[in-house]
Amino acid sequence: MSIIYDNKRKDITFVTMLFKIPQSSNLDALKSMNRKFDEFYLPSLKKLIETFQRVALWCDVETAEYLKKHKLDKNIDMRVMDFTDLPHIPEKQEWLNILHSMQGNVGYLFHNKTPQQWIDYLMVINAKPSVLNWAATRNKFKTKYFMWIDAGSFHPMYSNFWADWDGAVHAHPKRVRITIAPTLGKSRPHFVPNFIYRLYRKLKSPILPATKQTLVKQKLLDIAMINADYDVPACSIMATGDLIKKFYQQYETVRLIMKNHGLVSTEQAVFQAMMKFDTTDMFELAYIHGYTGVYAGVAKEKPDCLL
């Protein structure tokens, strides 16, 4: 897979992280594909850094040693830390207790796996806003924009993520830009956690389904962001540095609201909940088809919808 980035844009820091997950360093324990740390993630991260150059990264010692071996450690902004230093580790047992209580009625989250198999993965992916906030606060490369890219995105199996991308980032977002993939009216209740739908029913009047058309028409005020007819690929986010702190704070606020209702989820579900709760003009959306063209959607000039 050949991705060529147009480095004429000097105002973007690319942000990511990579940790070997203690309970499932080979993520085929959770996913349907083989995601071995040394064969899948490390080469992908190497390609990511070689491509984008201005990279801010949280990683473990093994990742840092790999980058040092390949002479890629000098020019990136790297925080080397242990997995146990991730920000939500102090809540780990509480999350596990909640996951056990959820297990009987949340088929989406578990895919017949156990809370113990999921917990460390959830600790990692829920740290994305924390890494973005750290990168924007330090701003080693003095850039205006920060763009999240998953460390595994350069693996050949994800070539569809880069479809229709010309290598240039044309976007100059004024809000937090995120991609959504409408399914255009095809209900996908199996693809969304029913427990969050129940949360919305506690907070709001009956919830309407969401499609690309209703999102624009109703401006998301009365639309379910969960149990809705679209997905939120969380592998790319782009925002100005001055918005990222607010984004991070709201993420943590909404995540805690969900936890207080007995809910622990992937970061994608928290992003959806944030959009449902938000009334402060924080988000702009780019529509994509499935997960094809995720990065082209974020990189293009104008958003499809403002929240």
Short mmCIF file of N, CA and C in Angstrom, two decimals, residues 26-121:
data_model
loop_
_atom_site.label_atom_id
_atom_site.label_comp_id
_atom_site.label_asym_id
_atom_site.label_seq_id
_atom_site.Cartn_x
_atom_site.Cartn_y
_atom_site.Cartn_z
N ASN A 26 -2.20 -10.09 20.80
CA ASN A 26 -2.70 -10.51 19.50
C ASN A 26 -4.20 -10.27 19.50
N LEU A 27 -4.64 -9.21 18.84
CA LEU A 27 -6.02 -8.77 18.97
C LEU A 27 -7.01 -9.63 18.20
N ASP A 28 -6.56 -10.74 17.60
CA ASP A 28 -7.58 -11.60 17.01
C ASP A 28 -8.38 -12.31 18.09
N ALA A 29 -7.95 -12.13 19.35
CA ALA A 29 -8.79 -12.59 20.47
C ALA A 29 -10.08 -11.79 20.52
N LEU A 30 -10.06 -10.56 19.98
CA LEU A 30 -11.23 -9.71 20.00
C LEU A 30 -11.79 -9.47 18.61
N LYS A 31 -10.92 -9.41 17.62
CA LYS A 31 -11.33 -9.05 16.27
C LYS A 31 -11.29 -10.27 15.36
N SER A 32 -11.83 -10.12 14.19
CA SER A 32 -11.88 -11.24 13.26
C SER A 32 -10.60 -11.38 12.44
N MET A 33 -9.71 -10.38 12.54
CA MET A 33 -8.48 -10.45 11.77
C MET A 33 -7.28 -10.54 12.71
N ASN A 34 -6.17 -10.94 12.16
CA ASN A 34 -4.96 -11.15 12.96
C ASN A 34 -4.23 -9.83 13.14
N ARG A 35 -4.12 -9.37 14.37
CA ARG A 35 -3.48 -8.08 14.64
C ARG A 35 -2.32 -8.24 15.61
N LYS A 36 -1.33 -9.02 15.21
CA LYS A 36 -0.19 -9.22 16.08
C LYS A 36 0.62 -7.92 16.21
N PHE A 37 1.06 -7.64 17.41
CA PHE A 37 1.74 -6.39 17.70
C PHE A 37 2.96 -6.18 16.81
N ASP A 38 3.83 -7.19 16.74
CA ASP A 38 5.08 -7.00 16.02
C ASP A 38 4.93 -7.12 14.52
N GLU A 39 3.94 -7.85 14.03
CA GLU A 39 3.77 -8.04 12.60
C GLU A 39 2.77 -7.06 11.98
N PHE A 40 1.83 -6.59 12.77
CA PHE A 40 0.76 -5.74 12.26
C PHE A 40 1.01 -4.28 12.63
N TYR A 41 1.14 -4.00 13.93
CA TYR A 41 1.15 -2.61 14.39
C TYR A 41 2.49 -1.91 14.23
N LEU A 42 3.59 -2.57 14.57
CA LEU A 42 4.88 -1.88 14.51
C LEU A 42 5.24 -1.44 13.08
N PRO A 43 5.13 -2.30 12.07
CA PRO A 43 5.43 -1.83 10.70
C PRO A 43 4.48 -0.73 10.24
N SER A 44 3.22 -0.81 10.66
CA SER A 44 2.27 0.24 10.28
C SER A 44 2.68 1.58 10.90
N LEU A 45 3.04 1.57 12.18
CA LEU A 45 3.48 2.81 12.83
C LEU A 45 4.73 3.36 12.16
N LYS A 46 5.65 2.51 11.80
CA LYS A 46 6.87 2.94 11.11
C LYS A 46 6.51 3.68 9.82
N LYS A 47 5.60 3.13 9.04
CA LYS A 47 5.18 3.77 7.79
C LYS A 47 4.47 5.09 8.07
N LEU A 48 3.67 5.14 9.13
CA LEU A 48 2.96 6.36 9.50
C LEU A 48 3.94 7.50 9.80
N ILE A 49 4.96 7.20 10.58
CA ILE A 49 5.94 8.23 10.94
C ILE A 49 6.77 8.65 9.74
N GLU A 50 7.17 7.70 8.91
CA GLU A 50 7.94 8.03 7.71
C GLU A 50 7.12 8.91 6.77
N THR A 51 5.81 8.71 6.75
CA THR A 51 4.94 9.44 5.83
C THR A 51 4.67 10.85 6.31
N PHE A 52 4.29 11.00 7.58
CA PHE A 52 3.79 12.28 8.07
C PHE A 52 4.84 13.11 8.82
N GLN A 53 5.86 12.48 9.37
CA GLN A 53 7.02 13.16 9.97
C GLN A 53 6.68 13.94 11.25
N ARG A 54 5.73 14.87 11.18
CA ARG A 54 5.36 15.61 12.40
C ARG A 54 4.35 14.77 13.18
N VAL A 55 4.87 13.91 14.06
CA VAL A 55 4.02 12.93 14.76
C VAL A 55 4.21 13.08 16.26
N ALA A 56 3.09 13.11 16.99
CA ALA A 56 3.09 13.07 18.45
C ALA A 56 2.55 11.70 18.86
N LEU A 57 3.21 11.06 19.80
CA LEU A 57 2.97 9.64 20.06
C LEU A 57 3.07 9.31 21.54
N TRP A 58 2.11 8.55 22.04
CA TRP A 58 2.25 7.83 23.31
C TRP A 58 2.57 6.38 22.97
N CYS A 59 3.57 5.80 23.65
CA CYS A 59 3.91 4.41 23.36
C CYS A 59 4.61 3.76 24.54
N ASP A 60 4.76 2.45 24.46
CA ASP A 60 5.48 1.71 25.49
C ASP A 60 6.95 1.57 25.10
N VAL A 61 7.73 0.98 25.99
CA VAL A 61 9.18 0.86 25.79
C VAL A 61 9.49 0.03 24.55
N GLU A 62 8.75 -1.05 24.34
CA GLU A 62 9.02 -1.91 23.18
C GLU A 62 8.83 -1.15 21.87
N THR A 63 7.79 -0.34 21.80
CA THR A 63 7.57 0.48 20.61
C THR A 63 8.68 1.50 20.44
N ALA A 64 9.07 2.16 21.54
CA ALA A 64 10.13 3.16 21.48
C ALA A 64 11.45 2.55 21.02
N GLU A 65 11.76 1.35 21.48
CA GLU A 65 13.00 0.69 21.06
C GLU A 65 12.95 0.33 19.57
N TYR A 66 11.79 -0.07 19.10
CA TYR A 66 11.63 -0.37 17.67
C TYR A 66 11.87 0.88 16.83
N LEU A 67 11.31 2.01 17.27
CA LEU A 67 11.49 3.26 16.51
C LEU A 67 12.94 3.73 16.58
N LYS A 68 13.57 3.54 17.73
CA LYS A 68 14.99 3.90 17.86
C LYS A 68 15.84 3.06 16.91
N LYS A 69 15.54 1.78 16.84
CA LYS A 69 16.28 0.88 15.95
C LYS A 69 16.20 1.35 14.50
N HIS A 70 15.06 1.90 14.13
CA HIS A 70 14.86 2.37 12.75
C HIS A 70 15.12 3.86 12.59
N LYS A 71 15.73 4.46 13.63
CA LYS A 71 16.14 5.86 13.59
C LYS A 71 14.96 6.81 13.34
N LEU A 72 13.84 6.50 13.97
CA LEU A 72 12.64 7.32 13.80
C LEU A 72 12.22 8.00 15.11
N ASP A 73 13.06 7.90 16.13
CA ASP A 73 12.68 8.40 17.45
C ASP A 73 13.09 9.85 17.68
N LYS A 74 13.97 10.39 16.88
CA LYS A 74 14.56 11.70 17.19
C LYS A 74 13.63 12.86 16.89
N ASN A 75 12.89 12.80 15.83
CA ASN A 75 12.15 13.97 15.35
C ASN A 75 10.66 13.93 15.66
N ILE A 76 10.22 12.95 16.45
CA ILE A 76 8.81 12.90 16.83
C ILE A 76 8.67 13.34 18.29
N ASP A 77 7.47 13.71 18.67
CA ASP A 77 7.19 14.06 20.06
C ASP A 77 6.65 12.80 20.73
N MET A 78 7.50 12.13 21.49
CA MET A 78 7.17 10.80 21.99
C MET A 78 7.15 10.77 23.51
N ARG A 79 6.07 10.28 24.07
CA ARG A 79 5.98 10.02 25.50
C ARG A 79 6.03 8.52 25.71
N VAL A 80 7.11 8.05 26.31
CA VAL A 80 7.27 6.62 26.57
C VAL A 80 6.75 6.32 27.97
N MET A 81 5.84 5.37 28.06
CA MET A 81 5.18 5.10 29.33
C MET A 81 4.77 3.63 29.37
N ASP A 82 4.47 3.17 30.58
CA ASP A 82 3.98 1.81 30.74
C ASP A 82 2.48 1.77 30.48
N PHE A 83 2.00 0.63 30.04
CA PHE A 83 0.57 0.47 29.84
C PHE A 83 -0.21 0.86 31.10
N THR A 84 0.35 0.57 32.25
CA THR A 84 -0.34 0.86 33.51
C THR A 84 -0.41 2.35 33.83
N ASP A 85 0.25 3.19 33.03
CA ASP A 85 0.18 4.64 33.21
C ASP A 85 -0.93 5.29 32.38
N LEU A 86 -1.67 4.49 31.61
CA LEU A 86 -2.78 5.06 30.84
C LEU A 86 -3.80 5.70 31.78
N PRO A 87 -4.48 6.76 31.34
CA PRO A 87 -5.25 7.60 32.27
C PRO A 87 -6.41 6.92 32.98
N HIS A 88 -7.00 5.87 32.40
CA HIS A 88 -8.17 5.27 33.04
C HIS A 88 -7.85 3.99 33.81
N ILE A 89 -6.57 3.65 33.91
CA ILE A 89 -6.19 2.44 34.64
C ILE A 89 -6.73 2.44 36.08
N PRO A 90 -6.74 3.58 36.81
CA PRO A 90 -7.30 3.54 38.17
C PRO A 90 -8.78 3.11 38.22
N GLU A 91 -9.48 3.21 37.09
CA GLU A 91 -10.90 2.82 37.05
C GLU A 91 -11.08 1.39 36.57
N LYS A 92 -10.00 0.67 36.36
CA LYS A 92 -10.07 -0.63 35.67
C LYS A 92 -11.02 -1.60 36.36
N GLN A 93 -10.91 -1.76 37.67
CA GLN A 93 -11.77 -2.71 38.36
C GLN A 93 -13.24 -2.27 38.29
N GLU A 94 -13.46 -0.97 38.41
CA GLU A 94 -14.83 -0.45 38.29
C GLU A 94 -15.40 -0.74 36.91
N TRP A 95 -14.60 -0.52 35.86
CA TRP A 95 -15.03 -0.84 34.50
C TRP A 95 -15.37 -2.32 34.37
N LEU A 96 -14.51 -3.16 34.94
CA LEU A 96 -14.75 -4.60 34.86
C LEU A 96 -16.07 -4.98 35.52
N ASN A 97 -16.33 -4.38 36.68
CA ASN A 97 -17.59 -4.67 37.37
C ASN A 97 -18.79 -4.27 36.51
N ILE A 98 -18.68 -3.10 35.88
CA ILE A 98 -19.77 -2.64 35.01
C ILE A 98 -19.91 -3.55 33.81
N LEU A 99 -18.79 -3.92 33.20
CA LEU A 99 -18.85 -4.80 32.03
C LEU A 99 -19.51 -6.14 32.38
N HIS A 100 -19.22 -6.68 33.55
CA HIS A 100 -19.86 -7.93 33.96
C HIS A 100 -21.36 -7.74 34.11
N SER A 101 -21.77 -6.59 34.63
CA SER A 101 -23.21 -6.35 34.78
C SER A 101 -23.89 -6.15 33.44
N MET A 102 -23.15 -5.67 32.44
CA MET A 102 -23.69 -5.44 31.10
C MET A 102 -23.71 -6.70 30.25
N GLN A 103 -22.91 -7.67 30.60
CA GLN A 103 -22.59 -8.77 29.69
C GLN A 103 -23.82 -9.51 29.18
N GLY A 104 -24.85 -9.63 30.01
CA GLY A 104 -26.00 -10.42 29.62
C GLY A 104 -26.83 -9.82 28.50
N ASN A 105 -26.73 -8.50 28.28
CA ASN A 105 -27.63 -7.89 27.30
C ASN A 105 -26.94 -6.99 26.29
N VAL A 106 -25.64 -7.10 26.16
CA VAL A 106 -24.93 -6.26 25.20
C VAL A 106 -24.09 -7.15 24.28
N GLY A 107 -24.76 -7.77 23.35
CA GLY A 107 -24.05 -8.66 22.44
C GLY A 107 -23.05 -7.93 21.57
N TYR A 108 -23.36 -6.67 21.18
CA TYR A 108 -22.47 -5.92 20.29
C TYR A 108 -21.08 -5.77 20.88
N LEU A 109 -21.03 -5.39 22.15
CA LEU A 109 -19.74 -5.05 22.74
C LEU A 109 -18.85 -6.28 22.92
N PHE A 110 -19.45 -7.39 23.22
CA PHE A 110 -18.64 -8.53 23.62
C PHE A 110 -18.36 -9.54 22.51
N HIS A 111 -19.24 -9.66 21.54
CA HIS A 111 -19.03 -10.65 20.50
C HIS A 111 -18.67 -12.01 21.09
N ASN A 112 -19.36 -12.39 22.14
CA ASN A 112 -19.13 -13.67 22.84
C ASN A 112 -17.78 -13.74 23.53
N LYS A 113 -17.16 -12.59 23.74
CA LYS A 113 -15.93 -12.54 24.51
C LYS A 113 -16.25 -12.10 25.93
N THR A 114 -15.26 -12.19 26.80
CA THR A 114 -15.49 -11.87 28.21
C THR A 114 -15.05 -10.44 28.51
N PRO A 115 -15.56 -9.85 29.58
CA PRO A 115 -15.08 -8.52 29.99
C PRO A 115 -13.56 -8.50 30.20
N GLN A 116 -13.00 -9.56 30.72
CA GLN A 116 -11.55 -9.59 30.96
C GLN A 116 -10.77 -9.52 29.65
N GLN A 117 -11.32 -10.11 28.59
CA GLN A 117 -10.66 -10.02 27.29
C GLN A 117 -10.75 -8.61 26.71
N TRP A 118 -11.81 -7.89 27.02
CA TRP A 118 -12.03 -6.57 26.44
C TRP A 118 -11.36 -5.44 27.21
N ILE A 119 -11.14 -5.61 28.50
CA ILE A 119 -10.90 -4.46 29.36
C ILE A 119 -9.66 -3.66 28.97
N ASP A 120 -8.54 -4.33 28.68
CA ASP A 120 -7.31 -3.59 28.38
C ASP A 120 -7.41 -2.86 27.04
N TYR A 121 -8.08 -3.47 26.07
CA TYR A 121 -8.31 -2.80 24.79
C TYR A 121 -9.13 -1.53 24.99
#
